């Protein structure tokens, strides 16, 4: 396989939106409890935050973390999670058929976020609740003091406001599975009014309207159009969610998943801009891809599936703890490439989720924490994708996939960080059997050398299904990519079959 890539120093798409490297903590399964929070664990600090997990979170490098859901938020009372812990109510959570102890709530998440160095993206409940609860949560969080709610926050231990700038106006309300599911008209009006009232409390906040739960929703397109026709002036972003998996061994289509992400993003951009034109709005609404990942959605009767009610009401059960393999990591790398290639309009993205629940980081109760295969493309891109996004011109050999037709074998994104004088190139070889010779022309860059080159591929003696489990240890990871050369303004290297490299 051959691929020629051209990068031109001044041919850029704009600044890398650092919020593209976001993650997501939901009160679901073991993401919070026995994930980031486990009082009594040997590695937990006095607040119950697991330091072993926190160390891996810092290494992963998410910039912003969405909280507290997800489907969970559509039945959640934020007031249950503040105040003295022993007075907090135990509640049924209908979304995941679990019991919520509320031992972890808003103050705990704010404290944890400060330790993790991550921005907060807070979702309000627009499923069972509405305008009032939403604006009260903003007042509780952001108003300095001298009112009932802001003083209550002080009484509950935080003299300083939380200063949360980024807010989601609900979650997946287009989905019939959502508690408080709504029509686009119902939701559009509610988002408009809730957003308005929240901004009356704090004019500096940014608001994300709920978009489609995936691109094959029957209401996709129409939903965004109707919602924004109501709420265009009030919101700054519209959300997108997408989960992908390998279906029936069709690995070629699975490896080409980013084609669907490209299509989804470009369709939403068109819809948003059509509303802008029709409404004669001057501002742009951008995109927040606030849930994305690989997720193997098995039969609903499978033990760890969220809607399996046969187990009764449990506390933080094991839910959707997918073990990710080499192929999944490569797909995650290409999804990140797709997000970065659309960084002129996609300004926020959150991989779902952070720990245990379809997550790059795993932890066991009273046990260790470790990195899954998908940890690596995220960690490296979060670290290195800085400065300007370069528009890569790619001329790659193609392969045929059942779902997406002809697809580039080599997938690419690139950034140029003038401050550090560094070009970062993120590439995947989707070829199952063939290595790929890649020839990159770096126009306008002089005197370059290779400072680092790493590759994630099939480990020696294993196959593409290799995973990192408690039993196996971390067998899938990065290793040095040998033979990378720079001559003048040409960079050349060979990618082994089926790999992701930086
Ligand atoms: O991330 C898991 C779930 O997937 C979220 O709660 C929901 O928003 C989506 O359907």
Short mmCIF file of C-alpha atoms and ligand atoms in Angstrom, two decimals:
data_model
loop_
_atom_site.label_atom_id
_atom_site.label_comp_id
_atom_site.label_asym_id
_atom_site.label_seq_id
_atom_site.Cartn_x
_atom_site.Cartn_y
_atom_site.Cartn_z
CA UNK A 1 0.00 0.00 0.00
CA UNK A 2 1.13 3.54 -0.76
CA UNK A 3 -0.03 6.89 0.55
CA UNK A 4 1.16 10.38 -0.28
CA UNK A 5 0.32 13.16 2.16
CA UNK A 6 0.89 16.86 1.58
CA UNK A 7 1.01 19.30 4.47
CA UNK A 8 1.48 23.02 3.82
CA UNK A 9 2.52 25.21 6.69
CA UNK A 10 0.05 28.00 5.94
CA UNK A 11 -2.80 25.77 4.82
CA UNK A 12 -4.63 25.42 8.12
CA UNK A 13 -8.17 24.93 9.38
CA UNK A 14 -7.80 27.01 12.54
CA UNK A 15 -6.74 26.47 16.12
CA UNK A 16 -7.04 22.99 17.64
CA UNK A 17 -10.08 23.21 19.95
CA UNK A 18 -8.56 21.67 23.04
CA UNK A 19 -12.02 20.70 24.25
CA UNK A 20 -12.01 18.02 21.53
CA UNK A 21 -10.17 15.87 24.04
CA UNK A 22 -13.02 15.63 26.50
CA UNK A 23 -14.34 12.69 28.45
CA UNK A 24 -17.48 11.76 30.32
CA UNK A 25 -18.30 10.64 33.87
CA UNK A 26 -21.83 9.34 34.32
CA UNK A 27 -23.49 7.85 37.37
CA UNK A 28 -23.64 4.56 35.52
CA UNK A 29 -22.27 1.17 36.49
CA UNK A 30 -18.82 1.59 38.02
CA UNK A 31 -17.69 4.85 36.45
CA UNK A 32 -18.12 6.90 39.62
CA UNK A 33 -18.38 4.28 42.36
CA UNK A 34 -15.29 2.01 42.41
CA UNK A 35 -14.08 3.99 39.38
CA UNK A 36 -12.97 7.51 40.26
CA UNK A 37 -14.43 7.26 43.80
CA UNK A 38 -13.93 4.43 46.26
CA UNK A 39 -13.58 5.41 49.91
CA UNK A 40 -11.63 2.73 51.74
CA UNK A 41 -9.60 1.66 48.71
CA UNK A 42 -5.89 1.51 49.64
CA UNK A 43 -5.17 4.16 46.96
CA UNK A 44 -8.03 6.50 47.94
CA UNK A 45 -7.32 9.90 49.49
CA UNK A 46 -9.27 11.31 52.45
CA UNK A 47 -12.11 12.28 50.10
CA UNK A 48 -12.36 8.82 48.61
CA UNK A 49 -10.81 9.72 45.25
CA UNK A 50 -8.71 6.87 43.90
CA UNK A 51 -5.23 8.21 43.28
CA UNK A 52 -4.24 5.31 41.05
CA UNK A 53 -7.19 6.12 38.75
CA UNK A 54 -6.49 9.85 38.97
CA UNK A 55 -2.89 9.27 37.90
CA UNK A 56 -4.08 7.43 34.79
CA UNK A 57 -6.66 10.16 34.10
CA UNK A 58 -3.88 12.77 34.15
CA UNK A 59 -1.80 10.62 31.84
CA UNK A 60 -4.78 10.25 29.49
CA UNK A 61 -5.12 14.01 29.52
CA UNK A 62 -8.81 14.85 29.05
CA UNK A 63 -9.38 18.60 28.98
CA UNK A 64 -13.08 18.69 29.88
CA UNK A 65 -15.35 16.12 31.56
CA UNK A 66 -19.12 15.91 31.08
CA UNK A 67 -21.16 15.02 34.19
CA UNK A 68 -23.47 13.50 35.67
CA UNK A 69 -25.07 11.85 32.59
CA UNK A 70 -26.10 10.57 30.14
CA UNK A 71 -29.46 8.90 30.51
CA UNK A 72 -29.00 9.16 34.28
CA UNK A 73 -29.37 12.93 34.29
CA UNK A 74 -32.89 12.81 32.82
CA UNK A 75 -34.25 11.50 36.14
CA UNK A 76 -31.75 13.14 38.51
CA UNK A 77 -32.37 15.77 41.18
CA UNK A 78 -29.14 17.70 41.57
CA UNK A 79 -30.19 18.69 45.10
CA UNK A 80 -29.90 15.01 46.16
CA UNK A 81 -26.14 15.19 45.61
CA UNK A 82 -25.34 18.21 47.81
CA UNK A 83 -25.30 18.76 51.58
CA UNK A 84 -24.23 16.40 54.37
CA UNK A 85 -23.59 12.96 52.87
CA UNK A 86 -25.45 11.09 55.63
CA UNK A 87 -28.59 13.12 54.90
CA UNK A 88 -28.58 12.48 51.15
CA UNK A 89 -31.45 10.32 49.89
CA UNK A 90 -31.01 6.91 48.32
CA UNK A 91 -32.97 6.87 45.07
CA UNK A 92 -33.98 4.52 42.31
CA UNK A 93 -32.31 5.37 39.03
CA UNK A 94 -34.69 4.23 36.31
CA UNK A 95 -32.23 4.78 33.45
CA UNK A 96 -29.89 1.99 34.57
CA UNK A 97 -32.19 0.13 36.98
CA UNK A 98 -29.86 0.80 39.88
CA UNK A 99 -29.90 2.31 43.35
CA UNK A 100 -28.11 5.66 43.62
CA UNK A 101 -26.64 6.35 47.06
CA UNK A 102 -25.80 9.99 46.25
CA UNK A 103 -22.56 9.62 48.24
CA UNK A 104 -20.94 11.38 45.26
CA UNK A 105 -22.49 14.58 43.95
CA UNK A 106 -21.72 18.04 42.61
CA UNK A 107 -19.20 19.18 45.27
CA UNK A 108 -17.33 15.90 45.01
CA UNK A 109 -17.19 16.20 41.22
CA UNK A 110 -15.92 19.77 41.42
CA UNK A 111 -13.21 18.73 43.91
CA UNK A 112 -12.23 15.78 41.74
CA UNK A 113 -12.12 17.93 38.59
CA UNK A 114 -9.75 20.37 40.27
CA UNK A 115 -7.40 17.51 41.12
CA UNK A 116 -7.68 16.14 37.58
CA UNK A 117 -7.15 19.60 36.07
CA UNK A 118 -10.26 19.24 33.89
CA UNK A 119 -12.98 21.71 32.95
CA UNK A 120 -16.54 20.80 33.96
CA UNK A 121 -19.32 20.29 31.43
CA UNK A 122 -22.48 20.01 33.53
CA UNK A 123 -25.74 18.58 32.23
CA UNK A 124 -29.11 19.71 33.56
CA UNK A 125 -32.16 17.46 33.79
CA UNK A 126 -34.64 18.41 31.08
CA UNK A 127 -36.30 14.98 31.21
CA UNK A 128 -38.32 15.05 34.43
CA UNK A 129 -37.49 18.63 35.38
CA UNK A 130 -37.37 21.98 33.65
CA UNK A 131 -36.58 25.68 33.65
CA UNK A 132 -36.62 26.15 37.41
CA UNK A 133 -34.27 23.34 38.44
CA UNK A 134 -31.89 24.32 35.62
CA UNK A 135 -31.61 27.99 36.57
CA UNK A 136 -31.36 27.10 40.27
CA UNK A 137 -28.43 24.81 39.59
CA UNK A 138 -26.64 27.64 37.75
CA UNK A 139 -27.30 29.99 40.67
CA UNK A 140 -26.10 27.41 43.21
CA UNK A 141 -22.95 26.78 41.16
CA UNK A 142 -21.96 30.19 39.87
CA UNK A 143 -23.47 33.01 41.91
CA UNK A 144 -20.88 34.48 44.32
CA UNK A 145 -23.16 34.78 47.38
CA UNK A 146 -25.88 36.66 49.20
CA UNK A 147 -28.80 34.60 47.90
CA UNK A 148 -30.44 31.51 49.33
CA UNK A 149 -28.90 29.09 46.82
CA UNK A 150 -25.42 30.60 46.66
CA UNK A 151 -25.28 30.74 50.46
CA UNK A 152 -26.42 27.13 50.59
CA UNK A 153 -23.39 26.24 48.45
CA UNK A 154 -21.18 28.09 50.94
CA UNK A 155 -22.82 26.29 53.83
CA UNK A 156 -22.17 23.02 52.00
CA UNK A 157 -18.45 23.75 51.95
CA UNK A 158 -17.66 25.86 48.92
CA UNK A 159 -17.21 29.56 49.64
CA UNK A 160 -16.04 30.16 46.09
CA UNK A 161 -18.43 29.71 43.17
CA UNK A 162 -17.78 26.67 40.99
CA UNK A 163 -17.75 28.91 37.93
CA UNK A 164 -19.04 26.23 35.53
CA UNK A 165 -19.09 27.71 32.04
CA UNK A 166 -20.23 24.82 29.88
CA UNK A 167 -23.77 23.40 30.23
CA UNK A 168 -25.72 20.68 28.41
CA UNK A 169 -29.44 21.34 28.07
CA UNK A 170 -30.43 17.75 28.86
CA UNK A 171 -29.42 14.48 27.24
CA UNK A 172 -30.69 12.42 24.26
CA UNK A 173 -34.26 13.70 24.56
CA UNK A 174 -34.88 12.57 20.97
CA UNK A 175 -34.64 8.93 22.15
CA UNK A 176 -37.76 6.98 23.18
CA UNK A 177 -35.59 5.26 25.85
CA UNK A 178 -34.96 8.59 27.57
CA UNK A 179 -36.87 9.44 30.76
CA UNK A 180 -38.95 12.41 29.68
CA UNK A 181 -38.46 11.82 25.92
CA UNK A 182 -39.85 14.74 23.92
CA UNK A 183 -40.81 15.73 20.43
CA UNK A 184 -38.47 18.18 18.70
CA UNK A 185 -41.00 20.99 19.20
CA UNK A 186 -41.43 20.24 22.90
CA UNK A 187 -37.69 20.03 23.42
CA UNK A 188 -36.86 23.03 21.25
CA UNK A 189 -39.12 25.29 23.28
CA UNK A 190 -37.90 23.87 26.59
CA UNK A 191 -34.24 24.28 25.61
CA UNK A 192 -34.95 27.84 24.54
CA UNK A 193 -36.65 28.77 27.81
CA UNK A 194 -34.28 26.86 30.10
CA UNK A 195 -31.29 28.33 28.27
CA UNK A 196 -32.70 31.83 28.53
CA UNK A 197 -33.37 31.51 32.27
CA UNK A 198 -29.94 29.99 32.92
CA UNK A 199 -28.31 32.91 31.08
CA UNK A 200 -30.35 35.39 33.10
CA UNK A 201 -28.51 33.99 36.14
CA UNK A 202 -25.07 33.86 34.49
CA UNK A 203 -24.67 35.60 31.11
CA UNK A 204 -21.22 34.07 30.57
CA UNK A 205 -22.26 30.44 30.25
CA UNK A 206 -22.12 28.40 27.04
CA UNK A 207 -25.05 26.13 26.18
CA UNK A 208 -25.27 22.85 24.28
CA UNK A 209 -28.63 21.80 22.81
CA UNK A 210 -29.45 18.11 22.47
CA UNK A 211 -29.00 16.86 18.91
CA UNK A 212 -29.53 13.36 17.57
CA UNK A 213 -28.56 10.28 19.59
CA UNK A 214 -27.11 8.80 16.39
CA UNK A 215 -27.22 9.43 12.68
CA UNK A 216 -29.72 6.62 12.03
CA UNK A 217 -32.37 8.01 14.35
CA UNK A 218 -35.64 8.33 12.37
CA UNK A 219 -35.81 11.98 13.40
CA UNK A 220 -32.19 12.80 12.46
CA UNK A 221 -31.99 16.09 10.58
CA UNK A 222 -35.55 17.10 11.28
CA UNK A 223 -34.79 17.10 15.01
CA UNK A 224 -31.82 19.47 14.74
CA UNK A 225 -33.73 21.71 12.33
CA UNK A 226 -36.81 22.05 14.55
CA UNK A 227 -34.89 22.40 17.81
CA UNK A 228 -32.65 25.12 16.39
CA UNK A 229 -35.53 26.92 14.74
CA UNK A 230 -36.74 27.51 18.30
CA UNK A 231 -33.50 27.83 20.21
CA UNK A 232 -30.85 29.14 17.75
CA UNK A 233 -30.36 32.44 19.55
CA UNK A 234 -30.06 30.81 22.96
CA UNK A 235 -27.57 28.03 22.26
CA UNK A 236 -23.91 27.87 21.24
CA UNK A 237 -23.61 24.21 20.26
CA UNK A 238 -25.72 21.29 19.18
CA UNK A 239 -24.74 17.81 20.34
CA UNK A 240 -24.00 14.60 18.41
CA UNK A 241 -23.68 11.10 19.87
CA UNK A 242 -22.35 7.99 18.11
CA UNK A 243 -21.22 4.53 19.15
CA UNK A 244 -19.68 2.01 16.78
CA UNK A 245 -18.91 -1.68 16.84
CA UNK A 246 -17.67 -4.46 14.59
CA UNK A 247 -20.78 -6.16 13.21
CA UNK A 248 -20.73 -9.83 12.19
CA UNK A 249 -17.00 -9.90 11.55
CA UNK A 250 -17.20 -7.08 8.96
CA UNK A 251 -13.89 -5.65 10.09
CA UNK A 252 -13.34 -3.69 6.87
CA UNK A 253 -16.46 -1.58 7.46
CA UNK A 254 -15.64 -1.27 11.15
CA UNK A 255 -12.19 0.09 10.34
CA UNK A 256 -13.88 2.64 8.05
CA UNK A 257 -16.19 3.90 10.81
CA UNK A 258 -14.73 7.42 10.66
CA UNK A 259 -16.44 7.77 7.27
CA UNK A 260 -19.77 7.64 9.12
CA UNK A 261 -18.52 10.16 11.66
CA UNK A 262 -17.45 12.48 8.82
CA UNK A 263 -20.89 12.11 7.23
CA UNK A 264 -22.70 12.71 10.54
CA UNK A 265 -20.67 15.85 11.32
CA UNK A 266 -21.00 17.31 7.83
CA UNK A 267 -24.78 16.66 7.80
CA UNK A 268 -25.25 18.42 11.13
CA UNK A 269 -23.12 21.37 9.97
CA UNK A 270 -25.36 21.68 6.89
CA UNK A 271 -28.55 21.53 8.96
CA UNK A 272 -27.31 24.06 11.49
CA UNK A 273 -26.23 26.43 8.73
CA UNK A 274 -29.56 26.06 6.92
CA UNK A 275 -31.32 27.25 10.09
CA UNK A 276 -28.81 30.09 10.35
CA UNK A 277 -29.59 31.20 6.80
CA UNK A 278 -33.37 30.82 7.09
CA UNK A 279 -33.45 32.73 10.39
CA UNK A 280 -31.00 35.39 9.15
CA UNK A 281 -28.82 34.80 12.21
CA UNK A 282 -25.32 36.21 12.18
CA UNK A 283 -23.75 33.95 14.79
CA UNK A 284 -22.63 30.39 14.12
CA UNK A 285 -23.84 27.45 16.21
CA UNK A 286 -21.03 24.88 16.49
CA UNK A 287 -20.99 21.18 17.25
CA UNK A 288 -20.39 19.28 20.48
CA UNK A 289 -19.76 15.57 19.84
CA UNK A 290 -20.36 14.89 23.50
CA UNK A 291 -20.62 11.10 23.41
CA UNK A 292 -18.58 8.90 21.07
CA UNK A 293 -16.71 5.64 21.26
CA UNK A 294 -16.63 1.99 20.31
CA UNK A 295 -19.37 0.14 22.23
CA UNK A 296 -20.36 -3.49 21.68
CA UNK A 297 -24.11 -3.33 22.19
CA UNK A 298 -24.84 -6.97 22.88
CA UNK A 299 -28.24 -8.56 23.43
CA UNK A 300 -30.32 -6.88 26.08
CA UNK A 301 -30.45 -10.09 28.11
CA UNK A 302 -26.66 -10.14 28.50
CA UNK A 303 -25.58 -9.85 32.12
CA UNK A 304 -23.84 -6.51 31.89
CA UNK A 305 -26.41 -4.81 29.69
CA UNK A 306 -28.01 -1.70 31.14
CA UNK A 307 -31.63 -2.61 30.61
CA UNK A 308 -31.41 -6.10 32.04
CA UNK A 309 -33.82 -5.78 34.97
CA UNK A 310 -33.76 -9.47 35.88
CA UNK A 311 -30.99 -8.84 38.44
CA UNK A 312 -33.14 -6.49 40.49
CA UNK A 313 -32.04 -3.15 41.91
CA UNK A 314 -28.28 -3.12 42.37
CA UNK A 315 -25.75 -0.50 43.45
CA UNK A 316 -23.01 0.31 40.94
CA UNK A 317 -23.21 -3.02 39.09
CA UNK A 318 -20.81 -3.97 36.32
CA UNK A 319 -22.36 -2.40 33.22
CA UNK A 320 -20.94 -2.37 29.69
CA UNK A 321 -17.32 -2.89 30.75
CA UNK A 322 -16.12 -3.56 27.20
CA UNK A 323 -12.61 -4.98 26.87
CA UNK A 324 -11.06 -3.16 23.91
CA UNK A 325 -8.78 -4.84 21.40
CA UNK A 326 -6.21 -3.65 18.86
CA UNK A 327 -8.81 -3.02 16.14
CA UNK A 328 -10.91 -0.92 18.53
CA UNK A 329 -7.88 1.25 19.34
CA UNK A 330 -7.22 1.87 15.64
CA UNK A 331 -10.85 2.82 15.09
CA UNK A 332 -10.70 5.19 18.08
CA UNK A 333 -7.59 6.79 16.52
CA UNK A 334 -9.47 7.35 13.24
CA UNK A 335 -12.50 8.77 15.07
CA UNK A 336 -10.19 11.27 16.75
CA UNK A 337 -8.78 12.05 13.30
CA UNK A 338 -12.29 12.74 12.03
CA UNK A 339 -13.01 15.08 14.96
CA UNK A 340 -9.75 16.95 14.42
CA UNK A 341 -10.32 17.25 10.67
CA UNK A 342 -13.60 18.99 11.49
CA UNK A 343 -12.18 21.18 14.23
CA UNK A 344 -13.40 24.32 12.47
CA UNK A 345 -16.95 23.37 13.54
CA UNK A 346 -16.66 20.58 16.13
CA UNK A 347 -15.46 22.49 19.16
CA UNK A 348 -16.15 19.97 21.92
CA UNK A 349 -16.01 16.16 21.99
CA UNK A 350 -16.30 13.72 24.86
CA UNK A 351 -15.25 10.12 24.69
CA UNK A 352 -17.79 8.05 26.62
CA UNK A 353 -16.91 7.19 29.29
CA UNK A 354 -13.80 7.71 31.44
CA UNK A 355 -13.51 4.70 33.76
CA UNK A 356 -14.90 1.14 33.54
CA UNK A 357 -18.04 1.96 31.52
CA UNK A 358 -16.90 1.66 27.84
CA UNK A 359 -13.73 3.35 29.00
CA UNK A 360 -10.02 3.79 28.30
CA UNK A 361 -9.29 3.22 32.00
CA UNK A 362 -10.35 0.18 34.00
CA UNK A 363 -10.32 -0.35 37.75
CA UNK A 364 -11.31 -3.15 40.08
CA UNK A 365 -13.00 -2.68 43.42
CA UNK A 366 -10.29 -2.96 46.05
CA UNK A 367 -7.95 -3.85 43.19
CA UNK A 368 -5.74 -2.29 40.54
CA UNK A 369 -6.35 0.21 37.74
CA UNK A 370 -5.00 -0.11 34.20
CA UNK A 371 -5.04 1.22 30.63
CA UNK A 372 -7.11 -0.32 27.86
CA UNK A 373 -5.89 -0.35 24.24
CA UNK A 374 -8.00 2.72 23.34
CA UNK A 375 -6.17 4.73 26.00
CA UNK A 376 -3.19 5.31 23.69
CA UNK A 377 -4.53 7.18 20.65
CA UNK A 378 -6.49 9.44 22.99
CA UNK A 379 -3.53 10.11 25.29
CA UNK A 380 -1.13 10.90 22.46
CA UNK A 381 -3.55 13.12 20.56
CA UNK A 382 -4.58 14.98 23.72
CA UNK A 383 -0.90 15.58 24.41
CA UNK A 384 0.33 16.48 20.92
CA UNK A 385 -2.57 17.96 18.92
CA UNK A 386 -1.87 21.62 19.63
CA UNK A 387 -1.63 24.85 17.70
CA UNK A 388 -3.10 24.82 14.19
CA UNK A 389 -4.94 22.00 12.46
CA UNK A 390 -3.22 21.32 9.12
CA UNK A 391 -5.44 20.49 6.14
CA UNK A 392 -3.88 17.24 5.01
CA UNK A 393 -4.18 16.40 1.35
CA UNK A 394 -4.17 12.59 1.19
CA UNK A 395 -3.69 10.40 -1.85
CA UNK A 396 -3.99 6.88 -0.50
CA UNK A 397 -4.64 3.46 -2.03
CA UNK A 398 -8.18 2.38 -1.30
CA UNK A 399 -10.01 -0.77 -0.24
CA UNK A 400 -13.61 -1.76 -0.63
CA UNK A 401 -15.89 -1.92 2.41
CA UNK A 402 -19.45 -3.27 2.47
CA UNK A 403 -20.92 -0.28 4.30
CA UNK A 404 -18.93 2.65 2.96
CA UNK A 405 -17.70 1.64 -0.49
CA UNK A 406 -14.11 2.64 -1.34
CA UNK A 407 -12.17 3.89 1.66
CA UNK A 408 -8.63 5.25 2.06
CA UNK A 409 -6.36 2.60 3.56
CA UNK A 410 -4.32 5.31 5.29
CA UNK A 411 -6.23 7.77 7.48
CA UNK A 412 -4.59 10.99 8.64
CA UNK A 413 -4.82 14.14 10.72
CA UNK A 414 -2.08 16.64 11.50
CA UNK A 415 -1.33 19.69 13.60
CA UNK A 416 1.33 22.43 13.63
CA UNK A 417 2.34 23.87 16.96
CA UNK A 418 4.35 26.97 16.19
CA UNK A 419 5.25 27.56 19.85
CA UNK A 420 7.10 24.26 20.07
CA UNK A 421 8.06 24.14 16.39
CA UNK A 422 6.32 20.77 16.19
CA UNK A 423 4.28 19.02 13.54
CA UNK A 424 2.24 16.10 14.87
CA UNK A 425 0.94 13.49 12.46
CA UNK A 426 -1.67 10.91 13.48
CA UNK A 427 -2.02 8.04 11.00
CA UNK A 428 -3.76 4.70 10.79
CA UNK A 429 -3.13 1.83 8.41
CA UNK A 430 -6.52 0.13 7.97
CA UNK A 431 -4.99 -2.60 5.81
CA UNK A 432 -5.42 -5.99 7.44
CA UNK A 433 -2.47 -7.69 5.76
CA UNK A 434 -0.31 -5.13 4.01
CA UNK A 435 2.16 -2.61 5.34
CA UNK A 436 1.83 0.96 4.02
CA UNK A 437 4.63 3.13 2.67
CA UNK A 438 3.82 6.71 3.58
CA UNK A 439 5.49 9.69 1.92
CA UNK A 440 4.76 13.09 3.48
CA UNK A 441 5.65 16.37 1.81
CA UNK A 442 6.12 19.09 4.44
CA UNK A 443 5.90 22.28 2.47
CA UNK A 444 7.10 25.41 4.23
CA UNK A 445 8.76 23.53 7.09
CA UNK A 446 12.54 23.57 7.11
CA UNK A 447 15.27 21.80 9.05
CA UNK A 448 13.01 19.15 10.50
CA UNK A 449 13.96 16.06 12.46
CA UNK A 450 11.93 13.28 14.01
CA UNK A 451 11.57 13.76 17.74
CA UNK A 452 9.27 10.84 18.43
CA UNK A 453 7.54 8.08 16.45
CA UNK A 454 5.35 5.45 18.08
CA UNK A 455 3.02 2.76 16.85
CA UNK A 456 0.19 0.68 18.28
CA UNK A 457 -0.35 -2.58 16.45
CA UNK A 458 -0.85 -6.28 16.94
CA UNK A 459 1.55 -7.45 19.69
CA UNK A 460 4.04 -10.20 18.80
CA UNK A 461 2.49 -13.63 18.94
CA UNK A 462 -1.05 -12.23 19.31
CA UNK A 463 -3.84 -11.29 16.94
CA UNK A 464 -5.99 -8.20 16.43
CA UNK A 465 -8.33 -9.31 19.21
CA UNK A 466 -5.67 -8.90 21.91
CA UNK A 467 -6.95 -6.88 24.89
CA UNK A 468 -5.62 -5.54 28.18
CA UNK A 469 -7.45 -7.32 30.98
CA UNK A 470 -6.82 -7.87 34.67
CA UNK A 471 -5.50 -11.32 33.80
CA UNK A 472 -3.46 -10.45 30.68
CA UNK A 473 -1.95 -7.18 31.89
CA UNK A 474 -1.23 -4.34 29.45
CA UNK A 475 -0.17 -6.29 26.38
CA UNK A 476 -1.50 -3.75 23.84
CA UNK A 477 0.34 -0.43 23.87
CA UNK A 478 2.76 1.80 22.03
CA UNK A 479 6.21 0.85 20.82
CA UNK A 480 8.79 2.85 18.88
CA UNK A 481 8.20 3.06 15.12
CA UNK A 482 11.55 2.41 13.50
CA UNK A 483 12.78 3.67 10.13
CA UNK A 484 11.18 7.12 10.08
CA UNK A 485 13.32 9.45 7.96
CA UNK A 486 13.26 13.14 7.13
CA UNK A 487 15.16 14.35 4.08
CA UNK A 488 14.73 18.03 3.32
CA UNK A 489 11.00 18.51 3.47
CA UNK A 490 10.08 14.86 2.94
CA UNK A 491 9.12 12.53 5.73
CA UNK A 492 8.98 8.81 4.97
CA UNK A 493 7.98 5.80 7.00
CA UNK A 494 6.39 2.38 6.71
CA UNK A 495 3.37 1.45 8.79
CA UNK A 496 2.90 -2.21 9.64
CA UNK A 497 -0.43 -3.77 8.68
CA UNK A 498 -3.30 -2.77 10.96
CA UNK A 499 -1.87 -0.09 13.19
CA UNK A 500 -2.24 3.42 14.53
CA UNK A 501 0.84 5.62 14.75
CA UNK A 502 1.96 9.07 15.86
O1 LIG B 1 -22.69 6.40 27.60
C1 LIG B 1 -23.73 5.49 27.82
C2 LIG B 1 -25.10 6.04 27.45
O2 LIG B 1 -25.20 6.12 26.06
C3 LIG B 1 -25.46 7.42 27.92
O3 LIG B 1 -25.98 7.45 29.19
C4 LIG B 1 -26.51 7.85 26.94
O4 LIG B 1 -26.57 9.23 26.80
C5 LIG B 1 -26.15 7.09 25.68
O5 LIG B 1 -27.25 6.47 25.12
#
